[in-house]
Coordinates of C-alpha atoms and ligand atoms in Angstrom, one line a residue:
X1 CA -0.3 -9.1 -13.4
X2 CA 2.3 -11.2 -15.5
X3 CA -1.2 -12.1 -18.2
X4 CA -2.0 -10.2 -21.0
X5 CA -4.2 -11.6 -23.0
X6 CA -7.7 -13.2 -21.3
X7 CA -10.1 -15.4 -23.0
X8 CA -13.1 -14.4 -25.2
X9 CA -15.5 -12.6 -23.6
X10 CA -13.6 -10.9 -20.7
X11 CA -13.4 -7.7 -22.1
X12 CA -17.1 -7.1 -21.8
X13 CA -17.3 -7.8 -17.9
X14 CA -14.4 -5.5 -17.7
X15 CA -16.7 -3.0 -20.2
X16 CA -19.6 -3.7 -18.2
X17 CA -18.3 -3.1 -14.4
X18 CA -16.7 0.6 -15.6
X19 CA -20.3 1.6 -14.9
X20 CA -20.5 -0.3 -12.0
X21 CA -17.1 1.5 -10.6
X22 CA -18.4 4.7 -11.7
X23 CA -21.8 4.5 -9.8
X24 CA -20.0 3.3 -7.0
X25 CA -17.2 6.2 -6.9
X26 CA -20.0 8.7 -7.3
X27 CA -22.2 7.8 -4.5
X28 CA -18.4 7.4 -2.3
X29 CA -18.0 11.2 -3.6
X30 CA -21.5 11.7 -2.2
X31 CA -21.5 9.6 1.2
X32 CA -17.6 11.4 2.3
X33 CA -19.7 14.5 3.0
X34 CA -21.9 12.9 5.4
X35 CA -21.3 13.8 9.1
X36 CA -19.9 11.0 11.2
X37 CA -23.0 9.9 12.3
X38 CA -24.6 9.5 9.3
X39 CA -21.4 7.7 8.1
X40 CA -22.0 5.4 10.8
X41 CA -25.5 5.2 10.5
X42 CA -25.1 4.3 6.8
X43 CA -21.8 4.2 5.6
X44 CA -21.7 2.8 2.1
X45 CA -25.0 1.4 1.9
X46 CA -26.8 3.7 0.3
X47 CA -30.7 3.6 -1.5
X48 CA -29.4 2.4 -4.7
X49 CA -27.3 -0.4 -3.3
X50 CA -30.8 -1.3 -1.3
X51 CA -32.7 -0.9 -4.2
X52 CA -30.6 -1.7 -7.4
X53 CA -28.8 -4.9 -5.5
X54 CA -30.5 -6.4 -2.5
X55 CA -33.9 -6.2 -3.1
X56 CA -34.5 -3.0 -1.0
X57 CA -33.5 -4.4 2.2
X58 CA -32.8 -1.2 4.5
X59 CA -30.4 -2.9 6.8
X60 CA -26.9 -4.7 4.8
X61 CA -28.3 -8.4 4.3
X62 CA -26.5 -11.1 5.7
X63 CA -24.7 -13.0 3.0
X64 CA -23.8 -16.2 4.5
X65 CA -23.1 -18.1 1.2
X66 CA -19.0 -18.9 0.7
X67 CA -19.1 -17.9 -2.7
X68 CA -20.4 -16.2 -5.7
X69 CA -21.7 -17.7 -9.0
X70 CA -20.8 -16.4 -12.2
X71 CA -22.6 -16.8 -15.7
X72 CA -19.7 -18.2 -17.8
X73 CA -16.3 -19.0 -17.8
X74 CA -15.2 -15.3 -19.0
X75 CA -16.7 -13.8 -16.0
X76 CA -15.0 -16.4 -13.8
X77 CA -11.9 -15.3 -16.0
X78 CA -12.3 -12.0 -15.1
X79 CA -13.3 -12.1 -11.3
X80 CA -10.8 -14.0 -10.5
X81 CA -8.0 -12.0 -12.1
X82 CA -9.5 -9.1 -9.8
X83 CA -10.5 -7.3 -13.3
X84 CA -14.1 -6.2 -12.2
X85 CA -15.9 -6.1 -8.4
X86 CA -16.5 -9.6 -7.1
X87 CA -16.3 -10.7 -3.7
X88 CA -15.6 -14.4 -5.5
X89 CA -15.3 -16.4 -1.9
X90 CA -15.8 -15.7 1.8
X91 CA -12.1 -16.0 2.6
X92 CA -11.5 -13.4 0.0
X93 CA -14.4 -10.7 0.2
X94 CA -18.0 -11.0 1.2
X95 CA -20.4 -8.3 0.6
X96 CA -21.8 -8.0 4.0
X97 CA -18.2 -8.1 5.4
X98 CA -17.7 -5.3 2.2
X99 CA -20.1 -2.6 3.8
X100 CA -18.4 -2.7 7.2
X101 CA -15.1 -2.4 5.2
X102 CA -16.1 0.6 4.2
X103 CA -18.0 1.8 6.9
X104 CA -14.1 1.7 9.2
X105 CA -12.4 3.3 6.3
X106 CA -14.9 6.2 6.5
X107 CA -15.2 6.9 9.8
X108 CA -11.7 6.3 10.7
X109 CA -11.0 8.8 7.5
X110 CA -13.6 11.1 8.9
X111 CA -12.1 14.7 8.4
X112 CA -8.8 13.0 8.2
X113 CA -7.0 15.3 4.8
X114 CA -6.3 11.5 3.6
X115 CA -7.7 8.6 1.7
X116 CA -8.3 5.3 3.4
X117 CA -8.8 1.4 2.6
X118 CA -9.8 -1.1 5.1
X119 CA -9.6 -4.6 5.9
X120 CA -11.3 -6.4 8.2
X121 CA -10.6 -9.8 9.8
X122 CA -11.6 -12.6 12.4
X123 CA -10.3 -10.8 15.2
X124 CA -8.1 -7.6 16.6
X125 CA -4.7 -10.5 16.8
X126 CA -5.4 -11.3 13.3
X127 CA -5.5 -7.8 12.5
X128 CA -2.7 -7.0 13.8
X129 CA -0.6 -9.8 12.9
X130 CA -1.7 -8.7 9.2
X131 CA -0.7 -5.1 9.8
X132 CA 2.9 -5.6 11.2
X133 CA 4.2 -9.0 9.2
X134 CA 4.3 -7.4 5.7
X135 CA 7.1 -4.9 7.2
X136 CA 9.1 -7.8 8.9
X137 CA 10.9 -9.6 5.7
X138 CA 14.1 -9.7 5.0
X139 CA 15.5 -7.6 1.7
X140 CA 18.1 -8.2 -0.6
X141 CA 20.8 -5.7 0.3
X142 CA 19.3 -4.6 3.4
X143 CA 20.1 -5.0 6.9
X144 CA 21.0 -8.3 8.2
X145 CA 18.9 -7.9 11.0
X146 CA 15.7 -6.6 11.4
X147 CA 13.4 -5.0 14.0
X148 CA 9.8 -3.1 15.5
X149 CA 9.9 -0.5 17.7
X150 CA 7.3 -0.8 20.1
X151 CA 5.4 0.8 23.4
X152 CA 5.8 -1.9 26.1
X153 CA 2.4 -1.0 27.3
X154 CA 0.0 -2.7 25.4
X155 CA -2.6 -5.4 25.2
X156 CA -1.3 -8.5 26.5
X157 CA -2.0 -10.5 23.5
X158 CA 0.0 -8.2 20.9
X159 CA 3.1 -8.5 23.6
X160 CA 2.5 -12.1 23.4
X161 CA 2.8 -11.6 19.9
X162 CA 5.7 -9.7 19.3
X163 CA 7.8 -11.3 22.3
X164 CA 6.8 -15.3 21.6
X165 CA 6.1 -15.4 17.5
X166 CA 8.1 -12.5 16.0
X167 CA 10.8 -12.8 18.5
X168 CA 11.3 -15.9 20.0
X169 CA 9.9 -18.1 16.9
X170 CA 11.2 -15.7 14.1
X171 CA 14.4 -14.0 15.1
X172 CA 13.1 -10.9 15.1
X173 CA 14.3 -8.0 17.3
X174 CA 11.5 -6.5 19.5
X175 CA 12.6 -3.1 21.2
X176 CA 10.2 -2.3 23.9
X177 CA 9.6 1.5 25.0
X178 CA 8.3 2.0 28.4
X179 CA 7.2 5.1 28.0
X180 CA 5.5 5.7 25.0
X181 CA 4.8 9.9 25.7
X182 CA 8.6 9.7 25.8
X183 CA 10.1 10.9 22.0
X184 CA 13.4 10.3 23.0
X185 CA 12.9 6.6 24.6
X186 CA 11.7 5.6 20.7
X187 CA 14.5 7.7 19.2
X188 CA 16.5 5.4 21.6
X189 CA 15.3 2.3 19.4
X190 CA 14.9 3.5 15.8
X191 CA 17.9 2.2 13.8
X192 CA 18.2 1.4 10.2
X193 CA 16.7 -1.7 10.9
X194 CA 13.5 -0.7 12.6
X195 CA 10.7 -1.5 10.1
X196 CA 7.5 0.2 11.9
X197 CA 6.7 1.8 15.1
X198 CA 4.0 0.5 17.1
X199 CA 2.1 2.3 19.4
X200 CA -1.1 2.1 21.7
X201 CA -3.2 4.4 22.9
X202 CA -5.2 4.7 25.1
X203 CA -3.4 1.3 26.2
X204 CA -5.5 -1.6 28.0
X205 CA -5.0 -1.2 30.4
X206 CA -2.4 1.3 31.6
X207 CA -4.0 4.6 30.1
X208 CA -0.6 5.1 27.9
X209 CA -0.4 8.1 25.7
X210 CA 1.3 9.3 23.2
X211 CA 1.6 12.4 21.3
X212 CA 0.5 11.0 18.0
X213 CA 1.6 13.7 15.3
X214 CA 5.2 13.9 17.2
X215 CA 5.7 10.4 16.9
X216 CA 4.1 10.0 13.4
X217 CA 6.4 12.5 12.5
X218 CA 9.5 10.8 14.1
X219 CA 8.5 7.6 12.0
X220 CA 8.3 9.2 8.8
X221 CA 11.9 10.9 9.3
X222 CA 13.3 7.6 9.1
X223 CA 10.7 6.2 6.4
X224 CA 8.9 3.9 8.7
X225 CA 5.4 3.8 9.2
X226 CA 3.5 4.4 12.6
X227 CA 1.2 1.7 13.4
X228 CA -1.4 2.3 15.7
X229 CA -4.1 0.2 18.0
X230 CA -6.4 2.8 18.8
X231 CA -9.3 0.1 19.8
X232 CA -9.8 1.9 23.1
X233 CA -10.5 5.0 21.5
X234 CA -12.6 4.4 18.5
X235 CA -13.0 6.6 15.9
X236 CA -15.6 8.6 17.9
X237 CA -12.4 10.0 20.1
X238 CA -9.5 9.4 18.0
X239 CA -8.1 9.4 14.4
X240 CA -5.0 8.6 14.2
X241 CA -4.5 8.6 10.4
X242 CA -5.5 12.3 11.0
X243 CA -2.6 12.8 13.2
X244 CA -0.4 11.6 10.5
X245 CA -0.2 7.6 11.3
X246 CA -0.2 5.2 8.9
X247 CA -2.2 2.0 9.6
X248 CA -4.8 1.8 12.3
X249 CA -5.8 -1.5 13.7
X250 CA -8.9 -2.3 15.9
X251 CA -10.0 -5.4 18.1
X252 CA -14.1 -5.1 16.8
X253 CA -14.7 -7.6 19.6
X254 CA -14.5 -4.5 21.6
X255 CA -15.9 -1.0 22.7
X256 CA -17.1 -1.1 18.4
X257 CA -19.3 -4.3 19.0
X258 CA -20.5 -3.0 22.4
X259 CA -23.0 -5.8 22.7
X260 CA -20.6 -8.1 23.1
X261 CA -21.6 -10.6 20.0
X262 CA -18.7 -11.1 18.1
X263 CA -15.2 -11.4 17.6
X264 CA -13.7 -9.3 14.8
X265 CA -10.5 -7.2 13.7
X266 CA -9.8 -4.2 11.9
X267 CA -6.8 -2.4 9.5
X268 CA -7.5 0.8 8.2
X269 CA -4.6 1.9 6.2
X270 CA -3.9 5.5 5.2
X271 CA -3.3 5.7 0.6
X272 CA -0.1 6.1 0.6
X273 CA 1.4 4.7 3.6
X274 CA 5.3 5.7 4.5
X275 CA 7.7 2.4 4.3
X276 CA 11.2 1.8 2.8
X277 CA 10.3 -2.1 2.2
X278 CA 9.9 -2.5 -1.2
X279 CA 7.3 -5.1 -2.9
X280 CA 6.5 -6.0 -6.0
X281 CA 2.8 -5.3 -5.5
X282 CA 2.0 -1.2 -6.0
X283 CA -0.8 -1.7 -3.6
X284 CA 1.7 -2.4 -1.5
X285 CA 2.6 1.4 -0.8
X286 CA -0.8 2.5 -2.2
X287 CA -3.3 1.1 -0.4
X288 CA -1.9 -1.2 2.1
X289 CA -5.2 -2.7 3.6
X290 CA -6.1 -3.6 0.0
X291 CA -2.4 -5.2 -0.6
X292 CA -3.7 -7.2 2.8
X293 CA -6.9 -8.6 1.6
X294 CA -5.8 -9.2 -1.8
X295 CA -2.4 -11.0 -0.7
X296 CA -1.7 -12.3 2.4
X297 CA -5.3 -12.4 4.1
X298 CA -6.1 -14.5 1.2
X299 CA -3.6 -16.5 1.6
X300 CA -3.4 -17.0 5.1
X301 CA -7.6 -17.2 5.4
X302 CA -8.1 -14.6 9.1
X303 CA -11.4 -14.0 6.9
X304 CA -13.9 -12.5 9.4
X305 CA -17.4 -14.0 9.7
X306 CA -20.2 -12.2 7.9
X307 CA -22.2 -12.6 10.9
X308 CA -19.8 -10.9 12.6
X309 CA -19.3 -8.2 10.6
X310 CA -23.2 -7.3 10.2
X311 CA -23.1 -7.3 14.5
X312 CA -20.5 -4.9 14.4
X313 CA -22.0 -2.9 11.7
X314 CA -25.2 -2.9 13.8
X315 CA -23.5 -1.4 17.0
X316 CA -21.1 1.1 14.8
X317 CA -24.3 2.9 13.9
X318 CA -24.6 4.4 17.1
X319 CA -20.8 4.8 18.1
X320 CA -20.2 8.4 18.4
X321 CA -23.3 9.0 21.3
X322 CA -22.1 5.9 23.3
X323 CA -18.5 7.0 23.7
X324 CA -20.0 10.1 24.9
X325 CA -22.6 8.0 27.4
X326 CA -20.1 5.5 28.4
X327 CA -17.1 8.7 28.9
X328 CA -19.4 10.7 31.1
X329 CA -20.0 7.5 33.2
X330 CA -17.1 6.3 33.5
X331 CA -15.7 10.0 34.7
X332 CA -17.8 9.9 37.2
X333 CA -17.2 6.5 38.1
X334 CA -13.7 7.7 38.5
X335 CA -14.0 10.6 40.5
X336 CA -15.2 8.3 42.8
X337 CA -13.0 6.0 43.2
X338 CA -10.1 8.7 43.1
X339 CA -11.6 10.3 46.7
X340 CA -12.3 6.8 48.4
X341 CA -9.8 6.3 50.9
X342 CA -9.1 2.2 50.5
X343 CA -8.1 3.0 46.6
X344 CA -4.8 4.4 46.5
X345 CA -4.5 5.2 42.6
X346 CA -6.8 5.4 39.5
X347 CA -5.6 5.8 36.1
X348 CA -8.1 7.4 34.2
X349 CA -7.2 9.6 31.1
X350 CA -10.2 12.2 32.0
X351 CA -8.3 12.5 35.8
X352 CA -6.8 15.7 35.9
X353 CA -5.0 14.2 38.4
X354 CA -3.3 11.6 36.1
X355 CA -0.1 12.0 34.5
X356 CA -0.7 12.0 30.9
X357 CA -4.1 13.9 31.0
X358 CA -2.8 17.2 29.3
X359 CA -1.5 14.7 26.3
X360 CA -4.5 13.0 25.8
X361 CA -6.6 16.7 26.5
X362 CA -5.1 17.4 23.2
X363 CA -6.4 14.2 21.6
X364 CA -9.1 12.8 22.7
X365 CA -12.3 14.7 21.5
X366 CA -15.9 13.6 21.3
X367 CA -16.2 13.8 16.9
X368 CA -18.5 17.0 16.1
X369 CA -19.4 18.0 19.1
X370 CA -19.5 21.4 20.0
X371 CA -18.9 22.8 24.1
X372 CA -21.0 26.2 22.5
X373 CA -17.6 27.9 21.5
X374 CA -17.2 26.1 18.5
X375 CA -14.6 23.8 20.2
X376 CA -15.0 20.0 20.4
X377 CA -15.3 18.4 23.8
X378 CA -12.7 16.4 25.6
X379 CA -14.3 12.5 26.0
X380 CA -11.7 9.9 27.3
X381 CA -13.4 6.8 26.7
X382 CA -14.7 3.9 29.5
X383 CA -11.2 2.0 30.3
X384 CA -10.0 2.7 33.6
X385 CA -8.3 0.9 36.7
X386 CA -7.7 1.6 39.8
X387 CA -4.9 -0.1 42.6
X388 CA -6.5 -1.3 45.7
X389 CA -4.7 -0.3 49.4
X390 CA -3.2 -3.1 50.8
X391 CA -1.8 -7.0 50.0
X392 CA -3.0 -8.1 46.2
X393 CA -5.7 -10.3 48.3
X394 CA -7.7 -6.8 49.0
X395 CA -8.3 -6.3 45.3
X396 CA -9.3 -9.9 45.0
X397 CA -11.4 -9.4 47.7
X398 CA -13.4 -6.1 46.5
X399 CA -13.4 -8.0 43.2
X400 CA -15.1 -11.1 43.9
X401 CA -17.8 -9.1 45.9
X402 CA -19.3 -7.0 43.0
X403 CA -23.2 -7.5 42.6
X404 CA -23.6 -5.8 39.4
X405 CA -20.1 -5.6 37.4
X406 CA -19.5 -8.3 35.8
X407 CA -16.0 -10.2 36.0
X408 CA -14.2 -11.1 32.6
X409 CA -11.4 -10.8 30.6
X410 CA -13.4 -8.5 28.5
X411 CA -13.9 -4.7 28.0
X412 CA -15.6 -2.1 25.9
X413 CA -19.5 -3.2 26.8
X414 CA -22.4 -1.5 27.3
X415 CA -22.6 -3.4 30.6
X416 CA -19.7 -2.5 33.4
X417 CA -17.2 -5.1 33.1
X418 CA -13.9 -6.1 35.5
X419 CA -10.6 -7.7 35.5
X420 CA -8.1 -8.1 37.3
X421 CA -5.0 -7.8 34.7
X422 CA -2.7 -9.8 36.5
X423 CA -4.4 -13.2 36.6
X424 CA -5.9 -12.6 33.3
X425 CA -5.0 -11.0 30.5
X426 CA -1.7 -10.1 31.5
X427 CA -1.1 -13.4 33.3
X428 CA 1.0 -15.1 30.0
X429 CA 3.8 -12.4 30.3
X430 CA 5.5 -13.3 33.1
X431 CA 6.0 -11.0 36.7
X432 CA 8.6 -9.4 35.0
X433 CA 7.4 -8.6 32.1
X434 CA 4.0 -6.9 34.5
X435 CA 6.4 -4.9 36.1
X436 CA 7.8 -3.2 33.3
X437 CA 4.0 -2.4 32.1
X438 CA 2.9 -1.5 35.0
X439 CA 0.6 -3.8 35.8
X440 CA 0.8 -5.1 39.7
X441 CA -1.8 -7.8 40.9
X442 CA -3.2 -4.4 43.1
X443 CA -4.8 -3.2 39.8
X444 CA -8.2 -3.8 38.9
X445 CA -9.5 -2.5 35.6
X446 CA -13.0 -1.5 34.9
X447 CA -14.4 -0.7 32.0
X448 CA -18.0 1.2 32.5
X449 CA -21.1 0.4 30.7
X450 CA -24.1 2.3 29.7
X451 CA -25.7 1.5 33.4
X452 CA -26.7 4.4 35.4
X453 CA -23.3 5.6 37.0
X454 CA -24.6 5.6 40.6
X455 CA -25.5 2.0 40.7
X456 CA -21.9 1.2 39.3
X457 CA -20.7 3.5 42.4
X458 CA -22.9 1.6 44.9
X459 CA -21.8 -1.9 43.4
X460 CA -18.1 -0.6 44.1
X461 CA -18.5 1.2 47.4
X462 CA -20.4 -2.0 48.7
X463 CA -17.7 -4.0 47.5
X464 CA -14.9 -1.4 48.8
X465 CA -16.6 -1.9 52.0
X466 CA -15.9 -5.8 52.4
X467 CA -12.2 -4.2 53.4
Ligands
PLP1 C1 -8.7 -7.2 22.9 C2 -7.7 -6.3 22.3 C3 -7.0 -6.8 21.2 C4 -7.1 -8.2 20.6 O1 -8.4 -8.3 20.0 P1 -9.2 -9.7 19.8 O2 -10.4 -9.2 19.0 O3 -9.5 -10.2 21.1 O4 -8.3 -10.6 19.1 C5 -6.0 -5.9 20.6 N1 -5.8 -4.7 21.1 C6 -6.5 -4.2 22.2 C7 -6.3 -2.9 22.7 C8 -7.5 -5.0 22.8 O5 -8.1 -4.6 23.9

């Protein structure tokens, strides 16, 4: 901050929130030793924020106001130069959106050896369009032309991204790697202009994998951060920043909201993250996620709804027992489907079968649980597809006769949704494009709900049986 001196009165706001910080970092101190479910249970709102701040309301109150009052011009003064807690303006901060803030940076922190900050945002494309375009600026001095380095196999709106408004629009090189379990392929790419890696896992809906540490590792030996979409997983299955990446970022709309009411994005950064860019800004470096959402969110306004935000709080609370729930269904779900005779291939992480199942054995674990030897226990979460015998007309035709599973470009429910990848979400990209992700119009993907599993099976068997 380029001011010095502030008007009369300032000061004592700044005197006065000390003891707000204080109580604040003290009950932090007290909520990080909480278990995971009692993180997601509670997170940050604790008794004496109920009590001492919103009129002992149990539940995080819904503030839908845009902004915040102050009682004179020196606490206006000193809000808005970020000198004391304020959440000011919706587009900035919002206290509702504040608790689920810190609810992600917890649990995604969870045991993690590392500090966290979080942003949230109106959706998983605004998140990550926040997370990667801080990297991709052009530096006095440095190379003339920059790149990102990422896995081919990922969500078809984030290769939208990167292929139509990074590259295409902005110039900027995208290297795809089409095997993201591959080290070498994304040695392959990483020059000195590579800004980040990008990486996602499990991928929607391919069931890429990657070994995290290795490649986290990889990105810090060339002083590049590893950014990772790890919506599939959740935090129940997977922390990445435990692995050693950098920046998390999360579609909510997804397998977090599991009720399916609202949009929402997430970027969970890990203090300090590894980059060579340099910025004037120390959060920068520090606490990325706050850099974010005091800089460029603000500026840019992908401010997430406070309605949104309390829905995803609401279904976060239970997180940890529905990835287990919808992982055991959707295992069996796929042990089904991997003996029926019309389905030629399923890709299903929990398949020992599948490829990359020994990778993702050595990720993917249910968050304190215990298989009785002190060992956690291997859940792959409820994405999964499976490739239909025949012309791409079969898969349409078991498609359009399922009774129960819903069809919809959507996934992570407690209710069994479909797709099929090719005419949907993955219909922008091109045939190409498909081909290189693996993604033919055979493939149906199912995500499984919280149903009981052998009505999903008799919903896909009767369907199987229109063949
Ligand atoms: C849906 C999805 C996104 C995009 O999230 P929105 O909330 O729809 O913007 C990003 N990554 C993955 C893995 C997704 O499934």
């Amino acid at each position: 901050m380029s001011q010095t001196s502030y008007g009369p009165g300032v000061e004592k706001y700044i005197e006065a929130a000390k003891k707000q910080i204080a109580l604040r970092e003290k009950i932090l101190a007290r909520v990080k030793k909480h278990k995971f479910d009692t993180l997601a249970v509670h997170g940050l709102y604790t008794v004496e924020e109920a009590l001492d701040l919103n009129q002992g309301s149990i539940i995080e109150p819904l503030y839908m106001a845009t902004s915040q009052a102050y009682r004179d011009s020196a606490e206006l003064e000193a809000a808005l130069s970020y000198l004391i807690p304020t959440w000011c303006y919706t587009r900035i901060a919002n206290p509702t959106t504040y608790y689920l803030e810190w609810m992600l940076a917890l649990l995604e922190g969870y045991a993690a050896g590392a500090d966290t900050s979080c942003v949230v945002t109106a959706s998983g494309m605004s998140a990550i369009a926040s997370a990667v375009d801080p990297f991709l600026v052009e530096q006095k001095g440095g190379p003339a032309k920059i790149n990102l380095v990422s896995s081919i196999q990922v969500y078809g709106g984030t290769f939208q991204q990167f292929s139509v408004r990074k590259q295409q629009e902005r110039g900027i090189d995208v290297r795809w790697v089409r095997h993201p379990h591959d080290l070498e392929e994304w040695k392959a790419a990483i020059d000195e202009g590579t800004r980040l890696l990008y990486v996602e896992a499990p991928s929607n809906p391919q069931q890429a994998f990657c070994d995290v540490k290795a490649l986290a590792d990889l990105a810090h030996a060339h002083e590049i951060p590893l950014i990772f979409d790890a919506t599939c997983a959740t935090p129940a299955l997977l922390r990445p920043i435990a692995h050693g990446a950098d920046i998390v970022v999360h579609s909510l709309s997804k397998t977090a909201t599991s009720s399916g009411m609202a949009i929402g994005g997430a970027l969970i950064s890990r203090k300090p993250v590894v980059t060579r860019v340099k910025n004037d800004s120390p959060l920068f470096k520090e606490s990325f996620a706050e850099y974010v959402k005091f800089l460029p969110y603000r500026d840019n306004g992908p401010a997430a709804s406070p309605f949104n935000a309390l829905m995803a709080l609401n279904d976060l609370r239970t997180l940890r027992s529905k990835m287990d729930l919808f992982s055991r269904n959707t295992q069996t779900v796929a042990e089904f489907l991997e003996k029926h005779p019309k389905v030629y291939q399923v890709d299903y992480l929990g398949l020992p079968s599948y490829h990359l199942h020994a990778l993702a054995e050595r990720y993917l674990k249910l968050v304190d649980s215990d298989d009785g030897k002190g060992n956690e226990v291997n859940r792959y979460g409820h994405l999964m597809s499976f490739r239909i015998d025949g012309p791409p007309e079969n898969a349409r035709r078991v498609f359009d006769a399922f009774k129960l599973i819903f069809r919809a470009t959507d996934l992570g429910r407690v209710k069994s949704v479909a797709t099929i990848p090719a005419v949907s979400t993955h219909l922008q990209q091109g045939e190409e494009a498909r081909r290189a992700a693996d993604v033919p119009p055979q493939l149906i993907r199912l995500c499984v709900g919280a149903e009981d599993p052998a009505d999903i099976i008799a919903d896909l068997d009767q369907a199987l049986k229109t063949l």
